[in-house]
Amino acid sequence: MGFIEIKDLKIEFTKIDEGGNEVPGKVALDGVTLDIEKGSFVAIVGMNGSGKSTLAKCLNGLLTPTAGTVVVDGFDTADYETIWDVRSRVGMVFQNPDNQLVSTIVEDDVAFGPENLGIDPAEIRERVDNALIRVGMFELKDKGAHMLSGGQKQRIAIAGAIAMMPDCIVFDEPTAMLDPKGRAGVMDIIKELHSEGITCILITHFMSEAEQAERVIVLKNGKVLCDRTPAALFSDKEMIERAGLEMPPEIELRDKAGLPEKLTTAEDIADYIQKCR
Ligand SMILES: Nc1ncnc2c1ncn2[C@@H]1O[C@H](COP(=O)(O)OP(=O)(O)O)[C@@H](O)[C@H]1O
Ligand SMILES: [Mg+2]
């Protein structure tokens, strides 16, 4: 049994026709069935409009199914009575760091989530400090959020999610607006959270990030096109093309340099080159 069980999930957005009536509109997800294991690190990739963000929003009940079910740790996201059981288990980090910060001061921002869960103030203090330490932002806890770089703001958003002590965090293109240094910092935090047992779901358009997950789910037109290990996905050029994706840069470099195809990660390639020198 998965920690998150998605069965025949369909999301259809409605639209308003000329007569002012609400009518069926875009089908963003169409028959998605997936199990996500507790403690796993899963990447979700696919072209723009393939349904990634829609799927993310289904995982903590921000969107509820038009048809099918999403069950988180036994709680159906469509059940309004237990929506906080779902929300406290699955945290979210979105793409735009500026849209996620709710307070002007760093530590207040991190406290916002646990305050909403009704946690007692002494424990909130402890959770906020711990979360800030884990993202390397404790020293800046009294600072104004507007003074931070994009990467630092994103780390604050992650600290906010950590402070809720969720079992799972869904990251929807968290590095898309960051510079390479900010991106690497966020990836390091995600990998560390995974190593501590938190289920990490990373939506990304950087194949070099997807490659670091244990499993990659590819969406196309609201359906699961394939679901494999990164090594299996990135050794299948035809699938990458069908999905409208690109190879990770190091794999392209490997092929241009004529290195063996069995090398599937940047580490493998680096080791190989070291040994050849
Ligand atoms: N609120 C909405 N109303 C109508 N259509 C939407 C809405 N949100 C997303 N869509 C449409 O659903 C499809 C999937 O969108 P999305 O999940 O954002 O894709 P991705 O994150 O993979 O780029 C797109 O065609 C998008 O235009
Ligand atoms: Mg998106």
Short mmCIF file of C-alpha atoms and ligand atoms in Angstrom, two decimals:
data_model
loop_
_atom_site.label_atom_id
_atom_site.label_comp_id
_atom_site.label_asym_id
_atom_site.label_seq_id
_atom_site.Cartn_x
_atom_site.Cartn_y
_atom_site.Cartn_z
CA MET A 1 0.00 0.00 0.00
CA GLY A 2 1.34 3.42 -0.95
CA PHE A 3 1.49 6.44 1.30
CA ILE A 4 -0.36 8.27 -1.45
CA GLU A 5 -2.76 6.24 -3.58
CA ILE A 6 -4.12 7.83 -6.71
CA LYS A 7 -6.75 5.89 -8.61
CA ASP A 8 -8.29 6.79 -12.00
CA LEU A 9 -7.87 10.47 -11.18
CA LYS A 10 -9.59 12.87 -13.52
CA ILE A 11 -9.54 16.65 -13.19
CA GLU A 12 -11.75 18.60 -15.52
CA PHE A 13 -11.84 22.37 -15.16
CA THR A 14 -15.15 24.03 -15.93
CA LYS A 15 -15.63 27.15 -18.02
CA ILE A 16 -18.42 29.64 -18.54
CA ASP A 17 -20.14 29.52 -21.95
CA GLU A 18 -21.70 32.48 -23.86
CA GLY A 19 -24.95 32.02 -22.00
CA GLY A 20 -23.16 32.36 -18.64
CA ASN A 21 -23.53 28.67 -17.80
CA GLU A 22 -20.81 26.60 -16.23
CA VAL A 23 -19.86 23.88 -18.71
CA PRO A 24 -17.13 21.24 -18.86
CA GLY A 25 -13.76 22.69 -19.92
CA LYS A 26 -10.16 21.49 -20.06
CA VAL A 27 -9.41 17.94 -18.90
CA ALA A 28 -6.05 18.45 -17.16
CA LEU A 29 -5.70 14.93 -15.73
CA ASP A 30 -7.24 11.91 -17.35
CA GLY A 31 -7.16 8.53 -15.64
CA VAL A 32 -4.02 8.86 -13.55
CA THR A 33 -3.29 5.86 -11.32
CA LEU A 34 -0.18 5.95 -9.12
CA ASP A 35 1.07 4.75 -5.75
CA ILE A 36 3.71 6.78 -3.96
CA GLU A 37 5.67 4.92 -1.31
CA LYS A 38 6.45 6.45 2.04
CA GLY A 39 10.00 7.82 2.16
CA SER A 40 10.51 7.74 -1.60
CA PHE A 41 11.96 10.50 -3.79
CA VAL A 42 9.87 10.85 -6.94
CA ALA A 43 10.33 13.31 -9.79
CA ILE A 44 7.43 14.34 -12.02
CA VAL A 45 8.31 15.69 -15.44
CA GLY A 46 6.48 16.55 -18.66
CA MET A 47 5.96 19.39 -21.11
CA ASN A 48 4.23 22.62 -20.15
CA GLY A 49 0.51 21.96 -19.75
CA SER A 50 0.95 18.20 -19.24
CA GLY A 51 -0.81 18.38 -15.85
CA LYS A 52 2.07 18.45 -13.34
CA SER A 53 0.87 21.38 -11.23
CA THR A 54 -2.69 20.09 -11.34
CA LEU A 55 -1.46 16.75 -10.00
CA ALA A 56 0.56 18.53 -7.28
CA LYS A 57 -2.54 20.38 -6.11
CA CYS A 58 -4.47 17.11 -5.90
CA LEU A 59 -1.95 15.65 -3.46
CA ASN A 60 -2.96 17.88 -0.55
CA GLY A 61 -6.55 18.53 -1.50
CA LEU A 62 -6.12 22.00 -3.03
CA LEU A 63 -7.99 20.39 -5.93
CA THR A 64 -10.41 17.51 -5.49
CA PRO A 65 -11.06 14.90 -8.18
CA THR A 66 -13.74 15.30 -10.83
CA ALA A 67 -13.60 11.50 -10.86
CA GLY A 68 -11.41 8.90 -9.17
CA THR A 69 -9.73 9.18 -5.77
CA VAL A 70 -6.62 10.49 -4.05
CA VAL A 71 -5.99 8.90 -0.65
CA VAL A 72 -3.18 10.18 1.61
CA ASP A 73 -2.18 7.92 4.49
CA GLY A 74 -5.71 6.55 4.52
CA PHE A 75 -7.47 9.94 4.24
CA ASP A 76 -9.49 10.67 1.11
CA THR A 77 -8.67 14.23 -0.06
CA ALA A 78 -12.31 14.67 -1.15
CA ASP A 79 -13.49 14.20 2.45
CA TYR A 80 -13.87 17.72 3.81
CA GLU A 81 -13.96 16.49 7.43
CA THR A 82 -10.39 15.20 7.27
CA ILE A 83 -8.81 17.78 4.98
CA TRP A 84 -6.45 18.95 7.78
CA ASP A 85 -5.28 15.38 8.28
CA VAL A 86 -4.25 15.53 4.63
CA ARG A 87 -2.80 19.06 4.74
CA SER A 88 -0.72 18.33 7.83
CA ARG A 89 0.84 15.32 6.10
CA VAL A 90 1.58 16.85 2.72
CA GLY A 91 3.36 20.21 2.50
CA MET A 92 3.75 22.27 -0.66
CA VAL A 93 6.48 24.46 -2.05
CA PHE A 94 5.69 26.38 -5.22
CA GLN A 95 7.69 27.95 -7.99
CA ASN A 96 7.57 31.66 -7.21
CA PRO A 97 9.33 32.51 -3.94
CA ASP A 98 7.69 35.95 -3.83
CA ASN A 99 4.15 34.59 -3.86
CA GLN A 100 4.70 32.24 -0.95
CA LEU A 101 6.00 34.48 1.80
CA VAL A 102 3.17 35.75 3.98
CA SER A 103 5.05 37.71 6.68
CA THR A 104 7.67 40.45 6.51
CA ILE A 105 10.02 38.81 9.03
CA VAL A 106 11.68 35.47 8.23
CA GLU A 107 10.84 33.61 11.45
CA ASP A 108 7.21 34.83 11.45
CA ASP A 109 6.85 33.47 7.99
CA VAL A 110 8.07 30.02 9.02
CA ALA A 111 5.74 30.09 12.05
CA PHE A 112 2.67 30.78 9.95
CA GLY A 113 1.92 27.15 9.01
CA PRO A 114 2.27 25.63 12.49
CA GLU A 115 0.22 28.52 13.92
CA ASN A 116 -2.57 27.55 11.56
CA LEU A 117 -2.36 23.97 12.80
CA GLY A 118 -3.05 25.32 16.32
CA ILE A 119 0.24 24.13 17.80
CA ASP A 120 1.31 25.57 21.16
CA PRO A 121 3.69 28.55 21.09
CA ALA A 122 6.66 26.88 22.82
CA GLU A 123 6.59 24.05 20.33
CA ILE A 124 6.21 26.48 17.44
CA ARG A 125 9.36 28.30 18.62
CA GLU A 126 11.27 25.02 18.62
CA ARG A 127 9.94 23.91 15.23
CA VAL A 128 10.73 27.27 13.63
CA ASP A 129 14.32 27.26 14.93
CA ASN A 130 14.86 23.66 13.84
CA ALA A 131 13.40 24.29 10.40
CA LEU A 132 15.58 27.39 9.90
CA ILE A 133 18.69 25.47 10.98
CA ARG A 134 17.88 22.68 8.52
CA VAL A 135 17.70 25.06 5.57
CA GLY A 136 20.76 27.02 6.73
CA MET A 137 18.82 30.23 7.42
CA PHE A 138 18.85 30.42 11.23
CA GLU A 139 21.24 33.39 11.30
CA LEU A 140 18.82 35.40 9.18
CA LYS A 141 15.72 34.68 11.26
CA ASP A 142 15.18 38.32 12.31
CA LYS A 143 15.70 39.70 8.83
CA GLY A 144 13.10 41.18 6.55
CA ALA A 145 12.02 38.67 3.94
CA HIS A 146 12.29 41.34 1.21
CA MET A 147 16.09 41.46 1.79
CA LEU A 148 16.60 37.84 0.77
CA SER A 149 17.72 36.45 -2.57
CA GLY A 150 15.33 34.22 -4.54
CA GLY A 151 17.19 31.12 -3.36
CA GLN A 152 17.02 32.25 0.27
CA LYS A 153 13.29 32.98 -0.06
CA GLN A 154 12.75 29.52 -1.45
CA ARG A 155 14.65 28.06 1.52
CA ILE A 156 12.32 30.00 3.83
CA ALA A 157 9.32 28.56 1.99
CA ILE A 158 10.82 25.08 2.50
CA ALA A 159 11.43 25.85 6.20
CA GLY A 160 7.74 26.80 6.42
CA ALA A 161 6.81 23.40 5.02
CA ILE A 162 9.29 21.59 7.33
CA ALA A 163 7.89 23.38 10.39
CA MET A 164 4.54 21.68 9.75
CA MET A 165 6.40 18.36 10.19
CA PRO A 166 4.77 16.75 7.19
CA ASP A 167 5.43 13.18 6.04
CA CYS A 168 5.69 14.40 2.48
CA ILE A 169 6.63 17.63 0.68
CA VAL A 170 5.58 18.35 -2.90
CA PHE A 171 7.92 20.77 -4.66
CA ASP A 172 6.40 22.32 -7.81
CA GLU A 173 9.33 23.59 -9.89
CA PRO A 174 10.98 25.10 -6.81
CA THR A 175 14.16 26.01 -8.67
CA ALA A 176 12.64 27.40 -11.88
CA MET A 177 13.19 31.03 -10.89
CA LEU A 178 16.57 30.59 -9.20
CA ASP A 179 20.17 31.02 -10.36
CA PRO A 180 22.41 27.91 -10.48
CA LYS A 181 23.69 28.44 -6.93
CA GLY A 182 20.17 28.87 -5.56
CA ARG A 183 19.07 25.76 -7.47
CA ALA A 184 21.87 23.64 -6.09
CA GLY A 185 21.08 24.81 -2.54
CA VAL A 186 17.43 23.82 -2.89
CA MET A 187 18.35 20.42 -4.41
CA ASP A 188 20.73 19.73 -1.50
CA ILE A 189 17.94 20.42 0.98
CA ILE A 190 15.50 18.16 -0.89
CA LYS A 191 18.04 15.31 -0.92
CA GLU A 192 18.70 15.78 2.78
CA LEU A 193 14.98 15.73 3.62
CA HIS A 194 14.67 12.52 1.62
CA SER A 195 17.60 10.96 3.50
CA GLU A 196 15.77 11.80 6.74
CA GLY A 197 12.75 9.80 5.61
CA ILE A 198 10.48 12.56 4.27
CA THR A 199 8.67 11.58 1.08
CA CYS A 200 9.81 14.08 -1.56
CA ILE A 201 7.89 14.72 -4.77
CA LEU A 202 9.78 17.03 -7.10
CA ILE A 203 8.18 18.53 -10.19
CA THR A 204 10.90 19.89 -12.42
CA HIS A 205 11.79 20.77 -15.97
CA PHE A 206 15.48 20.25 -15.26
CA MET A 207 16.34 16.68 -16.27
CA SER A 208 19.55 16.90 -14.24
CA GLU A 209 17.32 17.28 -11.16
CA ALA A 210 14.92 14.50 -12.16
CA GLU A 211 17.94 12.27 -12.57
CA GLN A 212 18.66 12.55 -8.85
CA ALA A 213 15.30 11.03 -7.84
CA GLU A 214 14.66 7.31 -7.31
CA ARG A 215 11.76 7.26 -9.73
CA VAL A 216 10.60 9.51 -12.56
CA ILE A 217 6.96 9.81 -13.59
CA VAL A 218 6.44 11.33 -17.03
CA LEU A 219 3.13 13.05 -17.77
CA LYS A 220 1.80 13.80 -21.22
CA ASN A 221 -1.62 15.34 -21.95
CA GLY A 222 -2.84 14.55 -18.45
CA LYS A 223 -1.84 10.88 -18.57
CA VAL A 224 1.10 8.92 -17.19
CA LEU A 225 3.30 8.23 -20.21
CA CYS A 226 5.88 6.27 -18.25
CA ASP A 227 7.05 5.57 -14.72
CA ARG A 228 10.63 4.30 -14.32
CA THR A 229 14.00 4.76 -12.69
CA PRO A 230 15.99 7.72 -14.02
CA ALA A 231 18.56 5.33 -15.50
CA ALA A 232 15.85 3.48 -17.45
CA LEU A 233 14.23 6.70 -18.65
CA PHE A 234 17.38 8.49 -19.73
CA SER A 235 18.68 5.50 -21.64
CA ASP A 236 15.55 5.58 -23.82
CA LYS A 237 15.97 8.36 -26.38
CA GLU A 238 12.71 7.52 -28.11
CA MET A 239 10.72 7.90 -24.90
CA ILE A 240 12.41 11.22 -24.11
CA GLU A 241 11.39 12.45 -27.55
CA ARG A 242 7.83 11.20 -27.22
CA ALA A 243 7.53 12.98 -23.90
CA GLY A 244 8.83 16.21 -25.44
CA LEU A 245 11.72 16.28 -22.98
CA GLU A 246 15.47 16.69 -23.28
CA MET A 247 18.27 14.47 -22.10
CA PRO A 248 20.13 15.66 -18.99
CA PRO A 249 23.12 17.75 -20.11
CA GLU A 250 25.68 15.25 -18.82
CA ILE A 251 24.08 12.44 -20.87
CA GLU A 252 24.26 14.63 -24.00
CA LEU A 253 27.89 15.34 -23.21
CA ARG A 254 28.54 11.60 -22.65
CA ASP A 255 27.12 10.78 -26.08
CA LYS A 256 28.97 13.62 -27.81
CA ALA A 257 32.21 12.41 -26.23
CA GLY A 258 31.46 8.81 -27.25
CA LEU A 259 31.62 7.50 -23.67
CA PRO A 260 29.92 4.17 -22.80
CA GLU A 261 26.13 4.27 -22.49
CA LYS A 262 26.25 2.33 -19.25
CA LEU A 263 27.33 5.59 -17.58
CA THR A 264 23.98 7.07 -16.53
CA THR A 265 24.80 9.70 -13.91
CA ALA A 266 27.17 12.65 -13.66
CA GLU A 267 29.05 10.77 -10.90
CA ASP A 268 29.53 7.68 -13.10
CA ILE A 269 30.79 9.84 -15.94
CA ALA A 270 33.17 11.79 -13.68
CA ASP A 271 34.56 8.54 -12.18
CA TYR A 272 35.10 7.10 -15.64
CA ILE A 273 36.97 10.18 -16.86
CA GLN A 274 39.11 10.23 -13.69
CA LYS A 275 40.14 6.62 -14.29
CA CYS A 276 41.05 7.34 -17.93
CA ARG A 277 43.42 10.16 -17.06
N1 LIG B 1 -7.62 26.72 -13.18
C1 LIG B 1 -7.61 26.25 -14.43
N2 LIG B 1 -8.66 26.43 -15.27
C2 LIG B 1 -8.64 25.93 -16.52
N3 LIG B 1 -7.62 25.26 -17.07
C3 LIG B 1 -6.55 25.04 -16.30
C4 LIG B 1 -6.47 25.52 -14.94
N4 LIG B 1 -5.26 25.16 -14.43
C5 LIG B 1 -4.62 24.48 -15.40
N5 LIG B 1 -5.38 24.41 -16.51
C6 LIG B 1 -5.03 23.75 -17.77
O1 LIG B 1 -4.76 22.38 -17.47
C7 LIG B 1 -3.65 21.90 -18.20
C8 LIG B 1 -2.58 21.40 -17.24
O2 LIG B 1 -2.04 22.51 -16.53
P1 LIG B 1 -0.90 22.37 -15.44
O3 LIG B 1 -1.28 21.31 -14.49
O4 LIG B 1 -0.65 23.73 -14.89
O5 LIG B 1 0.34 21.89 -16.33
P2 LIG B 1 1.91 21.89 -16.03
O6 LIG B 1 2.10 22.22 -14.58
O7 LIG B 1 2.37 20.52 -16.42
O8 LIG B 1 2.49 22.94 -16.94
C9 LIG B 1 -3.20 23.08 -19.09
O9 LIG B 1 -3.80 22.92 -20.35
C10 LIG B 1 -3.73 24.26 -18.35
O10 LIG B 1 -3.97 25.33 -19.27
MG MG B 2 3.21 23.74 -13.60
#
